[in-house]
Short mmCIF file of C-alpha atoms in Angstrom, two decimals:
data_model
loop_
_atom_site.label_atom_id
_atom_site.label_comp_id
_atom_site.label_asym_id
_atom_site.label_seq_id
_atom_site.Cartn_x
_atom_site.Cartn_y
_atom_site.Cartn_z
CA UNK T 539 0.00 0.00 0.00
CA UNK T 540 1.33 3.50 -0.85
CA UNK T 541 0.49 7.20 0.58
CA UNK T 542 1.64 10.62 1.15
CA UNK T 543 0.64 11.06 4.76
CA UNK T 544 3.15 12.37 6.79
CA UNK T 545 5.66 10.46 8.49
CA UNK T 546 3.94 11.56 11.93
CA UNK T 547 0.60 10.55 10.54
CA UNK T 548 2.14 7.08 9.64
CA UNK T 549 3.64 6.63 13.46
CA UNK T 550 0.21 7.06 14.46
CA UNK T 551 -1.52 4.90 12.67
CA UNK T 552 0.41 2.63 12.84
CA UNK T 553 0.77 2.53 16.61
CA UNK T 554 4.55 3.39 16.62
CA UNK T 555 6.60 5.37 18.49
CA UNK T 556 7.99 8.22 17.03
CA UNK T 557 11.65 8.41 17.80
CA UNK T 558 13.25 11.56 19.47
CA UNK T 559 15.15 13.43 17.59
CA UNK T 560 13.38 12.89 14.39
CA UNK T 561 13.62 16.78 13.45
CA UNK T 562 17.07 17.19 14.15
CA UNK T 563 19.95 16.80 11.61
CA UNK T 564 20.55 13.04 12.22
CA UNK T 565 18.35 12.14 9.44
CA UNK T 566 15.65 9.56 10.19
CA UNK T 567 15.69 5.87 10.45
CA UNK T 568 13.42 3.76 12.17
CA UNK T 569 12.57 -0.29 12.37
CA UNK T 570 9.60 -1.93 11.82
CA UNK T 571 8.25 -5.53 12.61
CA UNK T 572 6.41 -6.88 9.16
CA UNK T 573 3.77 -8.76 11.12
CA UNK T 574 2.51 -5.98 13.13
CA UNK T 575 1.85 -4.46 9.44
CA UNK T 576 0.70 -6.75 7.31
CA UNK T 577 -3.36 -6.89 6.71
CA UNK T 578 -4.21 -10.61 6.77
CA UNK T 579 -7.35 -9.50 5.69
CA UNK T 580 -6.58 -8.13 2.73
CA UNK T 581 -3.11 -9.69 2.12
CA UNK T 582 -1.36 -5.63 2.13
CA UNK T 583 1.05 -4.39 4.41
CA UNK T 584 0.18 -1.21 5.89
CA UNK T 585 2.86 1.30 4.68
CA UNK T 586 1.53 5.00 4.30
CA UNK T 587 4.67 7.06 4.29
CA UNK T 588 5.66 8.64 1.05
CA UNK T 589 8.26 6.54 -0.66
CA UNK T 590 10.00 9.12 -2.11
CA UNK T 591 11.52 9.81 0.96
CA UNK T 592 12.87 6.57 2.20
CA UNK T 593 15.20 4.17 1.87
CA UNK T 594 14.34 0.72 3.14
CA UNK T 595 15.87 -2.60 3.33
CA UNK T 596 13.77 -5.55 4.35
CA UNK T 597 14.34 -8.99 6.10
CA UNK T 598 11.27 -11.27 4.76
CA UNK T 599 9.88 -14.10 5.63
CA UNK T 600 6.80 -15.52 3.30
CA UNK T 601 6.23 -16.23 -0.45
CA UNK T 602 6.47 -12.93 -2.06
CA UNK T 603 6.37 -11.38 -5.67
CA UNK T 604 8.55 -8.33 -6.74
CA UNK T 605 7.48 -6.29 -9.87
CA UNK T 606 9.87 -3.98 -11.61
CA UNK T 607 8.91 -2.42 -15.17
CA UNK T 608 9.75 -6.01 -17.36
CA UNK T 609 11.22 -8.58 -14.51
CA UNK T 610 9.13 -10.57 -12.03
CA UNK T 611 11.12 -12.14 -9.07
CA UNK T 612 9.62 -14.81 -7.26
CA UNK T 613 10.28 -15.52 -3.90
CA UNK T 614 10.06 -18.65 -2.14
CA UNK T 615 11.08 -18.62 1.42
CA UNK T 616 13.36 -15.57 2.98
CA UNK T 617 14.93 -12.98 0.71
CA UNK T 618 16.78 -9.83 1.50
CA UNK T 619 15.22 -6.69 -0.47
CA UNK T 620 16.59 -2.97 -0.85
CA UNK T 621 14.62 -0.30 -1.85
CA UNK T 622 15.43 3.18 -2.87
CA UNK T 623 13.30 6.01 -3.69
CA UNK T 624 14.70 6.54 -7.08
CA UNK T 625 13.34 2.97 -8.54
CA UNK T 626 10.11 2.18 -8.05
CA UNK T 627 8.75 -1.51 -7.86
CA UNK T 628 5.22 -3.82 -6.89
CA UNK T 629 5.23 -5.69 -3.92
CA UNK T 630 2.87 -8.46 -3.60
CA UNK T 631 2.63 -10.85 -1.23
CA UNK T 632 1.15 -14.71 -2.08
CA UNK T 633 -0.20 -15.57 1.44
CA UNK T 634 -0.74 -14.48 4.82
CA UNK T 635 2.30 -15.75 6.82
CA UNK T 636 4.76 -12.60 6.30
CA UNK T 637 7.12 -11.76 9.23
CA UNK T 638 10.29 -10.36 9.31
CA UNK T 639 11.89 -6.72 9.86
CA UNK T 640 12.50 -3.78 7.40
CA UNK T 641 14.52 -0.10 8.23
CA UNK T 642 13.71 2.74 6.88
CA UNK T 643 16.05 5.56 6.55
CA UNK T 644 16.61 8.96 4.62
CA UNK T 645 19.50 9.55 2.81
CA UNK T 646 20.96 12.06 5.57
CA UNK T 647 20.93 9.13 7.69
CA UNK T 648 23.68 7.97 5.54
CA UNK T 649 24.82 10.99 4.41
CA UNK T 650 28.74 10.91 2.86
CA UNK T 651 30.10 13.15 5.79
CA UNK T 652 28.87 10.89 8.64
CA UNK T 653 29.55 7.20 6.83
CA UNK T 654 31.85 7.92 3.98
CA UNK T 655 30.13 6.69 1.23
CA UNK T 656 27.72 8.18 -1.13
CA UNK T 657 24.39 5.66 -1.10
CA UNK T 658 23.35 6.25 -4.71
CA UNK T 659 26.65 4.95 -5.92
CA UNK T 660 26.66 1.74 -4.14
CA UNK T 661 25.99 -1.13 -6.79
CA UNK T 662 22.98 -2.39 -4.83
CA UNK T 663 21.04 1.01 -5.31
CA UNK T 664 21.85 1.77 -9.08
CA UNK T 665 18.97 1.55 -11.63
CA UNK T 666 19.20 -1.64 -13.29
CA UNK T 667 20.15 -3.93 -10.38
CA UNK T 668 17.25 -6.03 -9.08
CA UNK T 669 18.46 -6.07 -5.31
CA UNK T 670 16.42 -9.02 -4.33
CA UNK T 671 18.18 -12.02 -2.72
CA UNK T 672 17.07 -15.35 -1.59
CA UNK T 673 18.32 -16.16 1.45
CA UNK T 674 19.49 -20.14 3.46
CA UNK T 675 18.32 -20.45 6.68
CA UNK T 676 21.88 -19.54 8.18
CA UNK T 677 22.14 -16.25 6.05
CA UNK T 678 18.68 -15.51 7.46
CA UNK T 679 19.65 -16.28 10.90
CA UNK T 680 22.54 -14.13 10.73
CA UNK T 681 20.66 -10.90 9.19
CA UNK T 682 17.93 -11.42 12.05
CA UNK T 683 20.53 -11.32 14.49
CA UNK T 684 21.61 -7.24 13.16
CA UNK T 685 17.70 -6.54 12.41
CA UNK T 686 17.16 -7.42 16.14
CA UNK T 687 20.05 -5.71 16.89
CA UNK T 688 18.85 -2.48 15.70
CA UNK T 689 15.30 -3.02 16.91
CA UNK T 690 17.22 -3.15 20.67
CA UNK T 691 19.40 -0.10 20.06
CA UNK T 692 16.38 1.82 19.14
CA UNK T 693 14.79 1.19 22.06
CA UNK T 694 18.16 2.54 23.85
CA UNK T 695 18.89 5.34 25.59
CA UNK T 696 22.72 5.23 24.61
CA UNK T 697 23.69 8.51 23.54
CA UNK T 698 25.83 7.80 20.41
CA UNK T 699 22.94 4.95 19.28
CA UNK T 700 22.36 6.48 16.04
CA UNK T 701 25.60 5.87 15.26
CA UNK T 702 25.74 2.44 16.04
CA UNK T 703 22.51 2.19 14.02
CA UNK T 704 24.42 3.72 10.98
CA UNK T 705 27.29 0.79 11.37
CA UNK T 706 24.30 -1.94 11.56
CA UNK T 707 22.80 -0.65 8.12
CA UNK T 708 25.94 -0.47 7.06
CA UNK T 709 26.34 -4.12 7.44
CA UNK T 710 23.56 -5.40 6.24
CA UNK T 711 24.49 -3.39 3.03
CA UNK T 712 27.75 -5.21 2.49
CA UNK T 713 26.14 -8.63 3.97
CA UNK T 714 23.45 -7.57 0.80
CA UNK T 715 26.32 -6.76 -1.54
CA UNK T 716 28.25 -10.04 -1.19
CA UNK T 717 24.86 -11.75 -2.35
CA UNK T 718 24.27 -13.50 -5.34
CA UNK T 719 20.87 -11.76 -7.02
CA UNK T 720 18.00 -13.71 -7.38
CA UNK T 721 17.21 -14.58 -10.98
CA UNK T 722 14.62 -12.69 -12.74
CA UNK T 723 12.12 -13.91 -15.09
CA UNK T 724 11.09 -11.40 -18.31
CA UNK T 725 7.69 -10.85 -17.58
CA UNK T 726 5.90 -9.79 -21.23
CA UNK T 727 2.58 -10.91 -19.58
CA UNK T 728 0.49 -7.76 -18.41
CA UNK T 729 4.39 -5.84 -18.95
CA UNK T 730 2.81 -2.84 -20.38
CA UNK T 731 0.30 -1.94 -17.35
CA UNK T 732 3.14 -2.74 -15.30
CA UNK T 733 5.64 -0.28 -16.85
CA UNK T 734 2.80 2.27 -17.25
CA UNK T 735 1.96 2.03 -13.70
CA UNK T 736 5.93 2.36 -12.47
CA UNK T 737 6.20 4.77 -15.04
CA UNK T 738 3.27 7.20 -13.48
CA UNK T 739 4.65 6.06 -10.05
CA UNK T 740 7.89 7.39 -10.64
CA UNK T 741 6.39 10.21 -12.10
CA UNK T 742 4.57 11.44 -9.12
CA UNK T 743 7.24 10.79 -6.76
CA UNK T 744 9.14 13.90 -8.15
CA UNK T 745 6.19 16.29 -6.98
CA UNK T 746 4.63 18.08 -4.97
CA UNK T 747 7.56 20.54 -5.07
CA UNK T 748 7.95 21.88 -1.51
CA UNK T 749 10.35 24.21 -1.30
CA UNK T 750 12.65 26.24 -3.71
CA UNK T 751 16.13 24.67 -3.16
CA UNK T 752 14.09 20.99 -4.45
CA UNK T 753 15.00 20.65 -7.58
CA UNK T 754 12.78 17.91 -10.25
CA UNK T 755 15.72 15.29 -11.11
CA UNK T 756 13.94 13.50 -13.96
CA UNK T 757 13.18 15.48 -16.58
CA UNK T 758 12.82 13.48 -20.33
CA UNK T 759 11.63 10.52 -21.89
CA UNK T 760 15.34 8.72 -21.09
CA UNK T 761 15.63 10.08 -17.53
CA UNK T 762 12.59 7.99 -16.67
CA UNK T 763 13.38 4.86 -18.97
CA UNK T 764 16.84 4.66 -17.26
CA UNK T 765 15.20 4.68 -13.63
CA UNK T 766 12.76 1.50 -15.09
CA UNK T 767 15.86 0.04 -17.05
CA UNK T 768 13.84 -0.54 -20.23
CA UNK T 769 14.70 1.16 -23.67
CA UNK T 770 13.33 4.94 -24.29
CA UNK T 771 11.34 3.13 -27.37
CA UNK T 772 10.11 0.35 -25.45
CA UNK T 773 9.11 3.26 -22.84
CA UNK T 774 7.19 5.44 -25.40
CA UNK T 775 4.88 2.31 -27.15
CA UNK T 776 3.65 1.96 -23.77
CA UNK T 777 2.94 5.59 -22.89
CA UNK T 778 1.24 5.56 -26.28
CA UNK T 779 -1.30 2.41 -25.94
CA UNK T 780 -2.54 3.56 -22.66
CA UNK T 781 -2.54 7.49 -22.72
CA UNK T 782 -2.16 8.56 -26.83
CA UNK T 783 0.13 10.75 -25.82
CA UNK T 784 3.75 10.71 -26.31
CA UNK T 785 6.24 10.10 -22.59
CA UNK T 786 7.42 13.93 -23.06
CA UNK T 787 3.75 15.13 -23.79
CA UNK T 788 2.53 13.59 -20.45
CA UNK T 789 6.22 14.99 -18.45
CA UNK T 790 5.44 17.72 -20.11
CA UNK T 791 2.30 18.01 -18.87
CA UNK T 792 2.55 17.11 -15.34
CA UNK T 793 5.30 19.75 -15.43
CA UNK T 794 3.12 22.44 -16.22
CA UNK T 795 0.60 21.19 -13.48
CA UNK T 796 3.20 21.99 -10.75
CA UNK T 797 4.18 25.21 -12.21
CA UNK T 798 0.38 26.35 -12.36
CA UNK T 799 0.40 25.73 -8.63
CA UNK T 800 3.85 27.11 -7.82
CA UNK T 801 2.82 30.11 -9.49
CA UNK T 802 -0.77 30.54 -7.58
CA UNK T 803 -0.07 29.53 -4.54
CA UNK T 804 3.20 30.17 -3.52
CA UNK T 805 5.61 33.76 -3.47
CA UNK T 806 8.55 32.50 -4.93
CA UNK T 807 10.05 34.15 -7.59
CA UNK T 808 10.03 32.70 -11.05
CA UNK T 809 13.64 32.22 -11.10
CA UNK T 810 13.12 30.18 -7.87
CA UNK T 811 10.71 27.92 -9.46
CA UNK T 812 12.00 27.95 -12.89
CA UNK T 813 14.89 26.69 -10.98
CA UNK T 814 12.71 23.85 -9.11
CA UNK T 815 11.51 22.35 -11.76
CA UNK T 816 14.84 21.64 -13.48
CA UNK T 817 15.38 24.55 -16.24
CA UNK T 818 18.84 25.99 -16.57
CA UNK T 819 17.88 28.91 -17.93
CA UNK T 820 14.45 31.46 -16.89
CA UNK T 821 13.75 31.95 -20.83
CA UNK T 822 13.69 28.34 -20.94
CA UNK T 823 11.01 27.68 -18.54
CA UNK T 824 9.06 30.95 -19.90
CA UNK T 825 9.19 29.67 -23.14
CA UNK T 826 7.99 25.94 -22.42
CA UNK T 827 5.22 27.97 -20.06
CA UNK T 828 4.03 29.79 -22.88
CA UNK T 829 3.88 27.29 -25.27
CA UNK T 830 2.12 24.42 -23.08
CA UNK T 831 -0.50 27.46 -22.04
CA UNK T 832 -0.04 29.86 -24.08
CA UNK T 833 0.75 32.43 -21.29
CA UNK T 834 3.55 33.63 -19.88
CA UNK T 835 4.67 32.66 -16.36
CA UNK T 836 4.16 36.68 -15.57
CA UNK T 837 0.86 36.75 -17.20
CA UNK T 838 -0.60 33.76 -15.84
CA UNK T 839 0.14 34.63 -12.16
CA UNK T 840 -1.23 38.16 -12.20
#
């Protein structure tokens, strides 16, 4: 299940505690048990927070299914998943006996001046890699053990535990790493709604804009086949069959949207969103403006 509540709303529905400190410049992490989220009823888990925002790595026991735009994995017993914001990807679980941990964490949490490393160059977060991995009983064991681990610490009133917690992640990344991915079958059945929906997914992670130094990081047809690892061609055939409308039309489009309501409703200047929404230059933007509304950014705010 996915949502845009905030991650306060989702501690509270979900019956969490909300860790101190959350607000300051630590980043944010947390740990989850999957059984106290999953919906037997309805076979979901219950996961509201905007993914977007979050890294997450999970530790999963159950027969599972991961989607990405034109690979299936199927899962079996326990797998190891990551998850970043930049790729997204179906989850779907194939019966009602999943337990097991997950993290979640920002990407200040692991920012390059407090761990060294910069997260969206590690191998197991690039576009492309399908960071699933099917796991023995002892390799499961063993990643339990530094799940639990954190789950403890978090619970801790140790005044350097966040950066403990940094060191466990950190682990379980390299444990991840030293994994041999799980095969991947080429899924052409029902492909095309599957890429469409990623596609839109992805899409709507890059908005709402909320404040002028965020900056729209996917911008053209290729950006956005890239993140789904499929060709730009391959990308635009299915944009076509289920909208008529080319992948830059509908970026394009959703583009504008934003502007509209950067324009109306907020008092930055329109260098400050021209900037936002990824245009080098202000003629740029007031150009595209004008010729997706036939106003210019001026006119239409006035």
């Amino acid at each position: 299940m996915i949502g845009n509540t905030s991650i306060e709303d989702f501690y509270q529905q979900a019956t969490a505690k909300l860790p101190e400190g959350i607000t300051k410049e630590i980043g944010h992490f947390n740990i989850f048990e999957i059984e106290k989220l999953f919906d037997k009823k309805t076979g979901t888990r219950f996961m509201p927070y905007s993914r977007r925002a979050y890294y997450k790595i999970s530790l999963i026991r159950g027969k599972n299914r991961a989607e990405y735009a034109d690979k299936v994995i199927e899962i079996e017993e326990s797998a190891l998943l990551f998850a970043t914001p930049k790729i997204p990807y179906h989850w779907l679980p194939h019966d009602d006996n999943q337990t097991g941990l997950f993290c979640i964490f920002t990407a200040d949490f692991l920012s390059k001046n407090k761990v060294g490393i910069v997260l969206d160059d590690l191998p197991i977060f690039q576009p492309g890699a399908l960071p699933v991995f099917q796991l023995t009983k002892e390799e499961t064991e063993e990643l339990e053990y530094i799940f639990r681990k954190m789950n403890k610490e978090m619970g801790a009133d140790y005044i350097y535990k966040y950066d403990l917690l940094r060191n466990l992640v950190l682990e379980v990344i390299h444990y991840g790493q030293k994994l041999q991915p799980m095969p991947a079958i080429d899924a052409v059945k029902n492909a095309s709604d599957r890429i469409f929906s990623l596609f839109i997914e992805l899409l709507e992670r890059q908005f709402p804009i909320e404040s002028p130094q965020q900056k729209l990081t996917l911008r053209s047809a290729t950006d956005y086949a890239n993140r789904l690892s499929i060709h730009v061609n391959h990308l635009n055939k299915v944009l076509k069959n289920n909208t008529g409308r080319t992948t830059t039309h509908v970026i394009s489009q959703r583009i504008v949207q934003e502007a509209k309501i950067l324009l109306k409703q907020t008092d930055w200047n329109i260098s400050e969103i021209s900037y936002t929404l990824g245009f080098d230059e202000l003629a740029h933007f007031s150009n595209f403006f004008k010729k997706q509304t036939s106003f210019t950014p001026v006119a239409f705010r006035s």
